[in-house]
Structures are given as C-alpha cells and as structure tokens.
PDB file of C-alpha atoms in Angstrom:
ATOM      1  CA  UNK R  46     -27.810 -83.710 -92.730  1.00  0.00           C
ATOM      2  CA  UNK R  47     -27.853 -84.779 -89.048  1.00  0.00           C
ATOM      3  CA  UNK R  48     -30.472 -87.378 -89.309  1.00  0.00           C
ATOM      4  CA  UNK R  49     -33.240 -85.711 -87.088  1.00  0.00           C
ATOM      5  CA  UNK R  50     -36.087 -84.384 -89.046  1.00  0.00           C
ATOM      6  CA  UNK R  51     -38.556 -82.021 -88.128  1.00  0.00           C
ATOM      7  CA  UNK R  52     -41.877 -81.147 -89.537  1.00  0.00           C
ATOM      8  CA  UNK R  53     -43.284 -78.802 -90.616  1.00  0.00           C
ATOM      9  CA  UNK R  54     -40.569 -76.518 -91.471  1.00  0.00           C
ATOM     10  CA  UNK R  55     -42.487 -73.418 -91.159  1.00  0.00           C
ATOM     11  CA  UNK R  56     -45.911 -72.745 -89.492  1.00  0.00           C
ATOM     12  CA  UNK R  57     -47.939 -69.403 -89.547  1.00  0.00           C
ATOM     13  CA  UNK R  58     -50.942 -69.190 -87.145  1.00  0.00           C
ATOM     14  CA  UNK R  59     -53.035 -66.899 -85.117  1.00  0.00           C
ATOM     15  CA  UNK R  60     -52.924 -66.301 -81.493  1.00  0.00           C
ATOM     16  CA  UNK R  61     -55.271 -68.521 -79.422  1.00  0.00           C
ATOM     17  CA  UNK R  62     -54.679 -71.700 -81.722  1.00  0.00           C
ATOM     18  CA  UNK R  63     -52.872 -74.752 -81.141  1.00  0.00           C
ATOM     19  CA  UNK R  64     -50.309 -76.539 -83.151  1.00  0.00           C
ATOM     20  CA  UNK R  65     -48.188 -79.558 -83.211  1.00  0.00           C
ATOM     21  CA  UNK R  66     -44.673 -80.103 -84.084  1.00  0.00           C
ATOM     22  CA  UNK R  67     -43.105 -83.117 -85.059  1.00  0.00           C
ATOM     23  CA  UNK R  68     -39.587 -84.703 -84.352  1.00  0.00           C
ATOM     24  CA  UNK R  69     -38.277 -88.018 -85.721  1.00  0.00           C
ATOM     25  CA  UNK R  70     -34.803 -88.750 -83.988  1.00  0.00           C
ATOM     26  CA  UNK R  71     -32.041 -90.195 -85.651  1.00  0.00           C
ATOM     27  CA  UNK R  72     -32.247 -94.013 -86.130  1.00  0.00           C
ATOM     28  CA  UNK R  73     -31.249 -95.754 -82.996  1.00  0.00           C
ATOM     29  CA  UNK R  74     -31.672 -92.452 -80.748  1.00  0.00           C
ATOM     30  CA  UNK R  75     -33.858 -92.906 -77.605  1.00  0.00           C
ATOM     31  CA  UNK R  76     -33.735 -89.494 -76.324  1.00  0.00           C
ATOM     32  CA  UNK R  77     -35.544 -86.426 -77.705  1.00  0.00           C
ATOM     33  CA  UNK R  78     -34.827 -82.968 -76.746  1.00  0.00           C
ATOM     34  CA  UNK R  79     -37.071 -79.936 -77.375  1.00  0.00           C
ATOM     35  CA  UNK R  80     -35.673 -76.209 -77.495  1.00  0.00           C
ATOM     36  CA  UNK R  81     -36.931 -73.115 -78.132  1.00  0.00           C
ATOM     37  CA  UNK R  82     -35.028 -70.228 -79.780  1.00  0.00           C
ATOM     38  CA  UNK R  83     -36.249 -66.735 -79.635  1.00  0.00           C
ATOM     39  CA  UNK R  84     -34.924 -63.191 -79.938  1.00  0.00           C
ATOM     40  CA  UNK R  85     -35.378 -62.124 -76.474  1.00  0.00           C
ATOM     41  CA  UNK R  86     -35.145 -65.558 -74.675  1.00  0.00           C
ATOM     42  CA  UNK R  87     -32.185 -66.852 -76.579  1.00  0.00           C
ATOM     43  CA  UNK R  88     -31.885 -70.724 -76.638  1.00  0.00           C
ATOM     44  CA  UNK R  89     -33.801 -72.685 -74.088  1.00  0.00           C
ATOM     45  CA  UNK R  90     -34.286 -76.092 -73.097  1.00  0.00           C
ATOM     46  CA  UNK R  91     -38.062 -77.056 -72.884  1.00  0.00           C
ATOM     47  CA  UNK R  92     -38.166 -80.916 -72.160  1.00  0.00           C
ATOM     48  CA  UNK R  93     -36.608 -84.262 -72.450  1.00  0.00           C
ATOM     49  CA  UNK R  94     -37.927 -87.589 -73.460  1.00  0.00           C
ATOM     50  CA  UNK R  95     -36.209 -90.910 -73.041  1.00  0.00           C
ATOM     51  CA  UNK R  96     -37.530 -94.058 -74.457  1.00  0.00           C
ATOM     52  CA  UNK R  97     -41.140 -92.669 -74.163  1.00  0.00           C
ATOM     53  CA  UNK R  98     -40.718 -91.499 -70.519  1.00  0.00           C
ATOM     54  CA  UNK R  99     -40.309 -87.532 -69.533  1.00  0.00           C
ATOM     55  CA  UNK R 100     -36.675 -87.299 -68.388  1.00  0.00           C
ATOM     56  CA  UNK R 101     -36.144 -83.593 -67.617  1.00  0.00           C
ATOM     57  CA  UNK R 102     -37.935 -80.578 -67.762  1.00  0.00           C
ATOM     58  CA  UNK R 103     -36.700 -76.980 -68.507  1.00  0.00           C
ATOM     59  CA  UNK R 104     -38.457 -73.396 -68.942  1.00  0.00           C
ATOM     60  CA  UNK R 105     -41.637 -75.091 -70.559  1.00  0.00           C
ATOM     61  CA  UNK R 106     -44.827 -73.210 -70.196  1.00  0.00           C
ATOM     62  CA  UNK R 107     -47.890 -74.859 -68.886  1.00  0.00           C
ATOM     63  CA  UNK R 108     -49.453 -74.340 -72.247  1.00  0.00           C
ATOM     64  CA  UNK R 109     -46.994 -76.429 -73.936  1.00  0.00           C
ATOM     65  CA  UNK R 110     -46.905 -80.289 -73.755  1.00  0.00           C
ATOM     66  CA  UNK R 111     -44.780 -82.995 -75.551  1.00  0.00           C
ATOM     67  CA  UNK R 112     -44.899 -86.699 -75.604  1.00  0.00           C
ATOM     68  CA  UNK R 113     -42.912 -89.498 -77.355  1.00  0.00           C
ATOM     69  CA  UNK R 114     -44.537 -92.074 -79.102  1.00  0.00           C
ATOM     70  CA  UNK R 115     -43.541 -96.024 -79.135  1.00  0.00           C
ATOM     71  CA  UNK R 116     -41.649 -95.317 -82.497  1.00  0.00           C
ATOM     72  CA  UNK R 117     -39.395 -92.744 -80.663  1.00  0.00           C
ATOM     73  CA  UNK R 118     -40.972 -90.030 -82.516  1.00  0.00           C
ATOM     74  CA  UNK R 119     -41.933 -86.880 -80.489  1.00  0.00           C
ATOM     75  CA  UNK R 120     -44.492 -84.179 -80.974  1.00  0.00           C
ATOM     76  CA  UNK R 121     -44.447 -80.624 -79.184  1.00  0.00           C
ATOM     77  CA  UNK R 122     -48.093 -79.441 -78.646  1.00  0.00           C
ATOM     78  CA  UNK R 123     -48.203 -75.651 -78.183  1.00  0.00           C
ATOM     79  CA  UNK R 124     -51.805 -74.306 -77.304  1.00  0.00           C
ATOM     80  CA  UNK R 125     -53.397 -70.868 -76.690  1.00  0.00           C
ATOM     81  CA  UNK R 126     -50.732 -69.399 -78.587  1.00  0.00           C
ATOM     82  CA  UNK R 127     -49.286 -65.805 -77.952  1.00  0.00           C
ATOM     83  CA  UNK R 128     -47.373 -63.458 -80.104  1.00  0.00           C
ATOM     84  CA  UNK R 129     -44.552 -64.277 -77.671  1.00  0.00           C
ATOM     85  CA  UNK R 130     -44.580 -67.785 -78.765  1.00  0.00           C
ATOM     86  CA  UNK R 131     -42.971 -67.117 -82.333  1.00  0.00           C
ATOM     87  CA  UNK R 132     -39.677 -68.714 -82.234  1.00  0.00           C
ATOM     88  CA  UNK R 133     -37.592 -71.508 -83.747  1.00  0.00           C
ATOM     89  CA  UNK R 134     -38.162 -74.774 -82.164  1.00  0.00           C
ATOM     90  CA  UNK R 135     -35.713 -77.338 -82.477  1.00  0.00           C
ATOM     91  CA  UNK R 136     -35.387 -81.057 -81.568  1.00  0.00           C
ATOM     92  CA  UNK R 137     -32.639 -82.763 -81.071  1.00  0.00           C
ATOM     93  CA  UNK R 138     -31.670 -86.574 -80.215  1.00  0.00           C
ATOM     94  CA  UNK R 139     -29.100 -88.689 -78.268  1.00  0.00           C
ATOM     95  CA  UNK R 140     -28.777 -92.466 -77.763  1.00  0.00           C
ATOM     96  CA  UNK R 141     -28.594 -92.392 -74.167  1.00  0.00           C
ATOM     97  CA  UNK R 142     -30.555 -90.929 -71.417  1.00  0.00           C
ATOM     98  CA  UNK R 143     -28.074 -88.698 -70.461  1.00  0.00           C
ATOM     99  CA  UNK R 144     -27.472 -85.350 -72.727  1.00  0.00           C
ATOM    100  CA  UNK R 145     -23.656 -85.026 -72.286  1.00  0.00           C
ATOM    101  CA  UNK R 146     -23.122 -86.917 -75.257  1.00  0.00           C
ATOM    102  CA  UNK R 147     -23.421 -85.021 -78.754  1.00  0.00           C
ATOM    103  CA  UNK R 148     -26.638 -84.047 -79.541  1.00  0.00           C
ATOM    104  CA  UNK R 149     -28.047 -84.090 -83.017  1.00  0.00           C
ATOM    105  CA  UNK R 150     -30.194 -81.162 -84.032  1.00  0.00           C
ATOM    106  CA  UNK R 151     -32.943 -81.119 -86.421  1.00  0.00           C
ATOM    107  CA  UNK R 152     -33.251 -78.327 -88.922  1.00  0.00           C
ATOM    108  CA  UNK R 153     -35.979 -76.597 -86.417  1.00  0.00           C
ATOM    109  CA  UNK R 154     -39.703 -75.428 -87.258  1.00  0.00           C
ATOM    110  CA  UNK R 155     -40.053 -71.572 -87.451  1.00  0.00           C
ATOM    111  CA  UNK R 156     -43.242 -70.790 -85.551  1.00  0.00           C
ATOM    112  CA  UNK R 157     -44.786 -67.286 -86.497  1.00  0.00           C
ATOM    113  CA  UNK R 158     -47.976 -66.426 -84.537  1.00  0.00           C
ATOM    114  CA  UNK R 159     -49.892 -63.301 -85.669  1.00  0.00           C
TER     115      UNK R 159
ATOM    116  CA  UNK Q 300     -28.238 -70.850 -60.500  1.00  0.00           C
ATOM    117  CA  UNK Q 301     -26.079 -71.432 -63.167  1.00  0.00           C
ATOM    118  CA  UNK Q 302     -25.218 -68.853 -65.647  1.00  0.00           C
ATOM    119  CA  UNK Q 303     -23.446 -68.693 -69.184  1.00  0.00           C
ATOM    120  CA  UNK Q 304     -22.012 -65.368 -70.401  1.00  0.00           C
ATOM    121  CA  UNK Q 305     -20.726 -64.618 -73.501  1.00  0.00           C
ATOM    122  CA  UNK Q 306     -19.510 -61.054 -73.515  1.00  0.00           C
ATOM    123  CA  UNK Q 307     -18.817 -60.405 -77.370  1.00  0.00           C
ATOM    124  CA  UNK Q 308     -22.412 -59.982 -79.134  1.00  0.00           C
ATOM    125  CA  UNK Q 309     -20.743 -59.837 -82.357  1.00  0.00           C
ATOM    126  CA  UNK Q 310     -16.785 -60.136 -83.892  1.00  0.00           C
ATOM    127  CA  UNK Q 311     -15.339 -59.754 -87.308  1.00  0.00           C
ATOM    128  CA  UNK Q 312     -12.087 -61.098 -88.597  1.00  0.00           C
ATOM    129  CA  UNK Q 313     -10.502 -61.659 -91.930  1.00  0.00           C
ATOM    130  CA  UNK Q 314     -10.144 -65.072 -93.518  1.00  0.00           C
ATOM    131  CA  UNK Q 315      -7.125 -67.237 -92.300  1.00  0.00           C
ATOM    132  CA  UNK Q 316      -6.707 -65.247 -88.978  1.00  0.00           C
ATOM    133  CA  UNK Q 317      -7.074 -66.652 -85.510  1.00  0.00           C
ATOM    134  CA  UNK Q 318      -9.833 -65.870 -83.573  1.00  0.00           C
ATOM    135  CA  UNK Q 319     -10.859 -66.332 -79.852  1.00  0.00           C
ATOM    136  CA  UNK Q 320     -14.586 -66.291 -78.496  1.00  0.00           C
ATOM    137  CA  UNK Q 321     -15.279 -65.700 -74.796  1.00  0.00           C
ATOM    138  CA  UNK Q 322     -17.079 -67.509 -72.768  1.00  0.00           C
ATOM    139  CA  UNK Q 323     -17.630 -67.536 -68.789  1.00  0.00           C
ATOM    140  CA  UNK Q 324     -19.991 -69.621 -66.336  1.00  0.00           C
ATOM    141  CA  UNK Q 325     -20.876 -69.711 -63.058  1.00  0.00           C
ATOM    142  CA  UNK Q 326     -21.475 -73.182 -61.014  1.00  0.00           C
ATOM    143  CA  UNK Q 327     -21.008 -74.478 -57.811  1.00  0.00           C
ATOM    144  CA  UNK Q 328     -20.539 -78.006 -59.095  1.00  0.00           C
ATOM    145  CA  UNK Q 329     -17.458 -79.653 -59.549  1.00  0.00           C
ATOM    146  CA  UNK Q 330     -18.332 -82.019 -62.298  1.00  0.00           C
ATOM    147  CA  UNK Q 331     -19.790 -80.649 -65.363  1.00  0.00           C
ATOM    148  CA  UNK Q 332     -19.830 -80.135 -69.329  1.00  0.00           C
ATOM    149  CA  UNK Q 333     -19.033 -77.440 -71.509  1.00  0.00           C
ATOM    150  CA  UNK Q 334     -19.923 -76.946 -75.356  1.00  0.00           C
ATOM    151  CA  UNK Q 335     -19.448 -74.863 -78.176  1.00  0.00           C
ATOM    152  CA  UNK Q 336     -22.250 -74.933 -80.820  1.00  0.00           C
ATOM    153  CA  UNK Q 337     -22.287 -73.119 -84.194  1.00  0.00           C
ATOM    154  CA  UNK Q 338     -25.321 -71.921 -85.911  1.00  0.00           C
ATOM    155  CA  UNK Q 339     -24.667 -70.887 -89.396  1.00  0.00           C
ATOM    156  CA  UNK Q 340     -27.150 -69.095 -91.555  1.00  0.00           C
ATOM    157  CA  UNK Q 341     -29.031 -72.191 -92.287  1.00  0.00           C
ATOM    158  CA  UNK Q 342     -30.099 -72.196 -88.669  1.00  0.00           C
ATOM    159  CA  UNK Q 343     -28.886 -75.940 -87.852  1.00  0.00           C
ATOM    160  CA  UNK Q 344     -27.195 -76.402 -84.631  1.00  0.00           C
ATOM    161  CA  UNK Q 345     -23.724 -78.075 -84.729  1.00  0.00           C
ATOM    162  CA  UNK Q 346     -21.818 -79.197 -82.067  1.00  0.00           C
ATOM    163  CA  UNK Q 347     -18.353 -77.831 -82.563  1.00  0.00           C
ATOM    164  CA  UNK Q 348     -16.496 -79.030 -79.275  1.00  0.00           C
ATOM    165  CA  UNK Q 349     -17.308 -80.429 -75.779  1.00  0.00           C
ATOM    166  CA  UNK Q 350     -15.176 -80.440 -72.794  1.00  0.00           C
ATOM    167  CA  UNK Q 351     -15.656 -82.676 -69.609  1.00  0.00           C
ATOM    168  CA  UNK Q 352     -14.866 -80.500 -66.403  1.00  0.00           C
ATOM    169  CA  UNK Q 353     -12.631 -83.368 -64.867  1.00  0.00           C
ATOM    170  CA  UNK Q 354     -10.479 -83.667 -67.792  1.00  0.00           C
ATOM    171  CA  UNK Q 355      -7.651 -81.384 -67.757  1.00  0.00           C
ATOM    172  CA  UNK Q 356      -6.613 -81.323 -71.344  1.00  0.00           C
ATOM    173  CA  UNK Q 357      -8.123 -78.873 -73.564  1.00  0.00           C
ATOM    174  CA  UNK Q 358     -10.441 -80.336 -76.292  1.00  0.00           C
ATOM    175  CA  UNK Q 359      -9.229 -79.926 -79.724  1.00  0.00           C
ATOM    176  CA  UNK Q 360     -11.110 -80.677 -82.763  1.00  0.00           C
ATOM    177  CA  UNK Q 361      -9.010 -79.748 -86.083  1.00  0.00           C
ATOM    178  CA  UNK Q 362      -9.193 -75.965 -86.534  1.00  0.00           C
ATOM    179  CA  UNK Q 363     -11.009 -75.609 -83.039  1.00  0.00           C
ATOM    180  CA  UNK Q 364      -9.666 -75.600 -79.750  1.00  0.00           C
ATOM    181  CA  UNK Q 365     -10.599 -74.441 -76.218  1.00  0.00           C
ATOM    182  CA  UNK Q 366      -8.962 -73.035 -73.528  1.00  0.00           C
ATOM    183  CA  UNK Q 367     -10.606 -74.302 -70.254  1.00  0.00           C
ATOM    184  CA  UNK Q 368      -9.815 -72.469 -67.315  1.00  0.00           C
ATOM    185  CA  UNK Q 369     -11.735 -74.124 -64.376  1.00  0.00           C
ATOM    186  CA  UNK Q 370     -10.586 -72.003 -61.498  1.00  0.00           C
ATOM    187  CA  UNK Q 371     -11.583 -68.917 -63.476  1.00  0.00           C
ATOM    188  CA  UNK Q 372     -14.599 -70.573 -64.566  1.00  0.00           C
ATOM    189  CA  UNK Q 373     -13.777 -69.402 -68.229  1.00  0.00           C
ATOM    190  CA  UNK Q 374     -14.214 -71.719 -71.513  1.00  0.00           C
ATOM    191  CA  UNK Q 375     -12.882 -70.007 -74.673  1.00  0.00           C
ATOM    192  CA  UNK Q 376     -13.008 -71.099 -78.195  1.00  0.00           C
ATOM    193  CA  UNK Q 377     -10.193 -70.506 -80.482  1.00  0.00           C
ATOM    194  CA  UNK Q 378     -10.798 -70.551 -84.159  1.00  0.00           C
ATOM    195  CA  UNK Q 379      -7.610 -71.040 -86.387  1.00  0.00           C
ATOM    196  CA  UNK Q 380      -7.071 -70.351 -90.064  1.00  0.00           C
ATOM    197  CA  UNK Q 381     -10.368 -69.123 -90.223  1.00  0.00           C
ATOM    198  CA  UNK Q 382     -12.612 -69.862 -93.285  1.00  0.00           C
ATOM    199  CA  UNK Q 383     -15.561 -67.999 -94.952  1.00  0.00           C
ATOM    200  CA  UNK Q 384     -17.704 -71.207 -93.677  1.00  0.00           C
ATOM    201  CA  UNK Q 385     -16.892 -70.335 -90.323  1.00  0.00           C
ATOM    202  CA  UNK Q 386     -19.389 -67.284 -90.228  1.00  0.00           C
ATOM    203  CA  UNK Q 387     -22.067 -68.256 -87.822  1.00  0.00           C
ATOM    204  CA  UNK Q 388     -23.599 -67.533 -84.522  1.00  0.00           C
ATOM    205  CA  UNK Q 389     -21.797 -69.231 -81.746  1.00  0.00           C
ATOM    206  CA  UNK Q 390     -23.083 -70.513 -78.620  1.00  0.00           C
ATOM    207  CA  UNK Q 391     -21.370 -71.631 -75.487  1.00  0.00           C
ATOM    208  CA  UNK Q 392     -23.289 -74.212 -73.214  1.00  0.00           C
ATOM    209  CA  UNK Q 393     -23.158 -75.499 -69.807  1.00  0.00           C
ATOM    210  CA  UNK Q 394     -24.580 -78.601 -68.227  1.00  0.00           C
ATOM    211  CA  UNK Q 395     -24.213 -79.933 -64.708  1.00  0.00           C
ATOM    212  CA  UNK Q 396     -23.845 -83.468 -63.617  1.00  0.00           C
ATOM    213  CA  UNK Q 397     -26.743 -83.139 -61.049  1.00  0.00           C
ATOM    214  CA  UNK Q 398     -29.047 -81.701 -63.832  1.00  0.00           C
ATOM    215  CA  UNK Q 399     -29.895 -82.492 -67.221  1.00  0.00           C
ATOM    216  CA  UNK Q 400     -30.766 -79.252 -68.415  1.00  0.00           C
ATOM    217  CA  UNK Q 401     -28.463 -77.321 -70.905  1.00  0.00           C
ATOM    218  CA  UNK Q 402     -27.768 -73.714 -70.393  1.00  0.00           C
ATOM    219  CA  UNK Q 403     -26.870 -71.764 -73.408  1.00  0.00           C
ATOM    220  CA  UNK Q 404     -25.193 -68.302 -73.429  1.00  0.00           C
ATOM    221  CA  UNK Q 405     -26.814 -65.341 -75.580  1.00  0.00           C
ATOM    222  CA  UNK Q 406     -24.311 -66.002 -78.402  1.00  0.00           C
ATOM    223  CA  UNK Q 407     -21.529 -64.450 -80.507  1.00  0.00           C
ATOM    224  CA  UNK Q 408     -22.043 -63.617 -84.099  1.00  0.00           C
ATOM    225  CA  UNK Q 409     -18.771 -64.206 -85.815  1.00  0.00           C
ATOM    226  CA  UNK Q 410     -18.131 -62.744 -89.446  1.00  0.00           C
ATOM    227  CA  UNK Q 411     -15.183 -63.984 -91.559  1.00  0.00           C
ATOM    228  CA  UNK Q 412     -14.499 -61.572 -93.853  1.00  0.00           C
ATOM    229  CA  UNK Q 413     -12.756 -62.257 -97.479  1.00  0.00           C
TER     230      UNK Q 413
END
C-alpha cells in the first residue's frame, strides 16, 4: 500500500458526461501528479500540483481540469467525455515540488466511457 | 523532443533466470533522471529503481540493477534470480532537469515461468 488513495476505483459513464476523480496524497506529501494510461497512448503525464498551485502541465486536454485543495487532496475533472477518454487514471504524490524523487502511485481509477 | 523506446514488447523467462530489459532514450540534456517502474496485474505502479545521469555508478536495488550507458543513451534493467512475483509490465521513464514531465516508454510485458 503506497498510502495514496484514489476514488472511485471504477467509473462507468456515457459520452458527453462529466466526472470527477479524487486523489488523496500520502500523509505529508505536498505534490500531486495525474497520469492517464490508455491502450493507444500509453502512460502520459497530465498535470502536477504543488501545495495548491499548478506546477507543471503535460498532455492534458482542455476538457480536463484539476485542482488541489487546502487539505492537499486533488480532483481531476473530465468533461464532455468521449469514448477515447476510457483509461486508467493514476495519481501519484511526492513531498517536494520536483518529481525526481520517488513518486508513490495510487491504485488508479478505471474510467469506461460508453 | 525527448523520447523513450522499449524495443521488447514482451518477454518470457524461466524462474531463477536472469533477464535484461532494454530501454533507449533521446535527449539533448546533460542532467536528467531515469526510472524503471513495475506494473503488476494489480495495475499498481511501483518504482523499481532510479538513476541520476550525473552519477556514473549504476544503481542497484537487491535483485534489480541497471546498466546505464550515458553516451549510448541506454538504460537497461537486469533482474537476477527472477521470481514469479516479477511478472509484470515494466516501464522505462525519463525526466529532464529542465522539464518536470516524466516520459514513459510503451512498456515490456515480462512473464516469469515456473
């Protein structure tokens, strides 16, 4: 158990809908990273937050947004969902701002868009 | 742009054998970080080993070691005395010093056979 929690574990929804994925970092960690793992795109970095502020951005679509709250949990919002958004979404956390240190991954949220 | 290439989509070895997974990358940076992550059937992402490019000594973690060839931009993972629990997808990953994005390879699916 990495100490990073993600909810829900599974999510099934329809095209055009909006969903929110939640991540709680390890106790004491200030940085949260979001990743998408799909069959065709592989594992891709989406976005990073450090202590409530956006720190780095990867291949995140404009339909997706994220935020980190004062209690350091983070939410990834996916809107106007398309079939291609079906994927496993991971979050990871580190204590410091730079991700070079060990990133502890959560168990992931599996999203299926029908 | 930085790229990470894993040329072996799938490999199988007998238990107790030694196996080497290949990874090459492309970058113009001199300082960077390299990682191997393991993703077992549970889908949890687990850091296996990391290497800082400025360190000449190859990283080792118990049965896992790397062969880091900076000039050749090669970063292979050696698993000694392989165990059934090593069965997993293995991802090679790169992170530059200027950019906080982690770039993952497509992965190598490793089967350890009894």
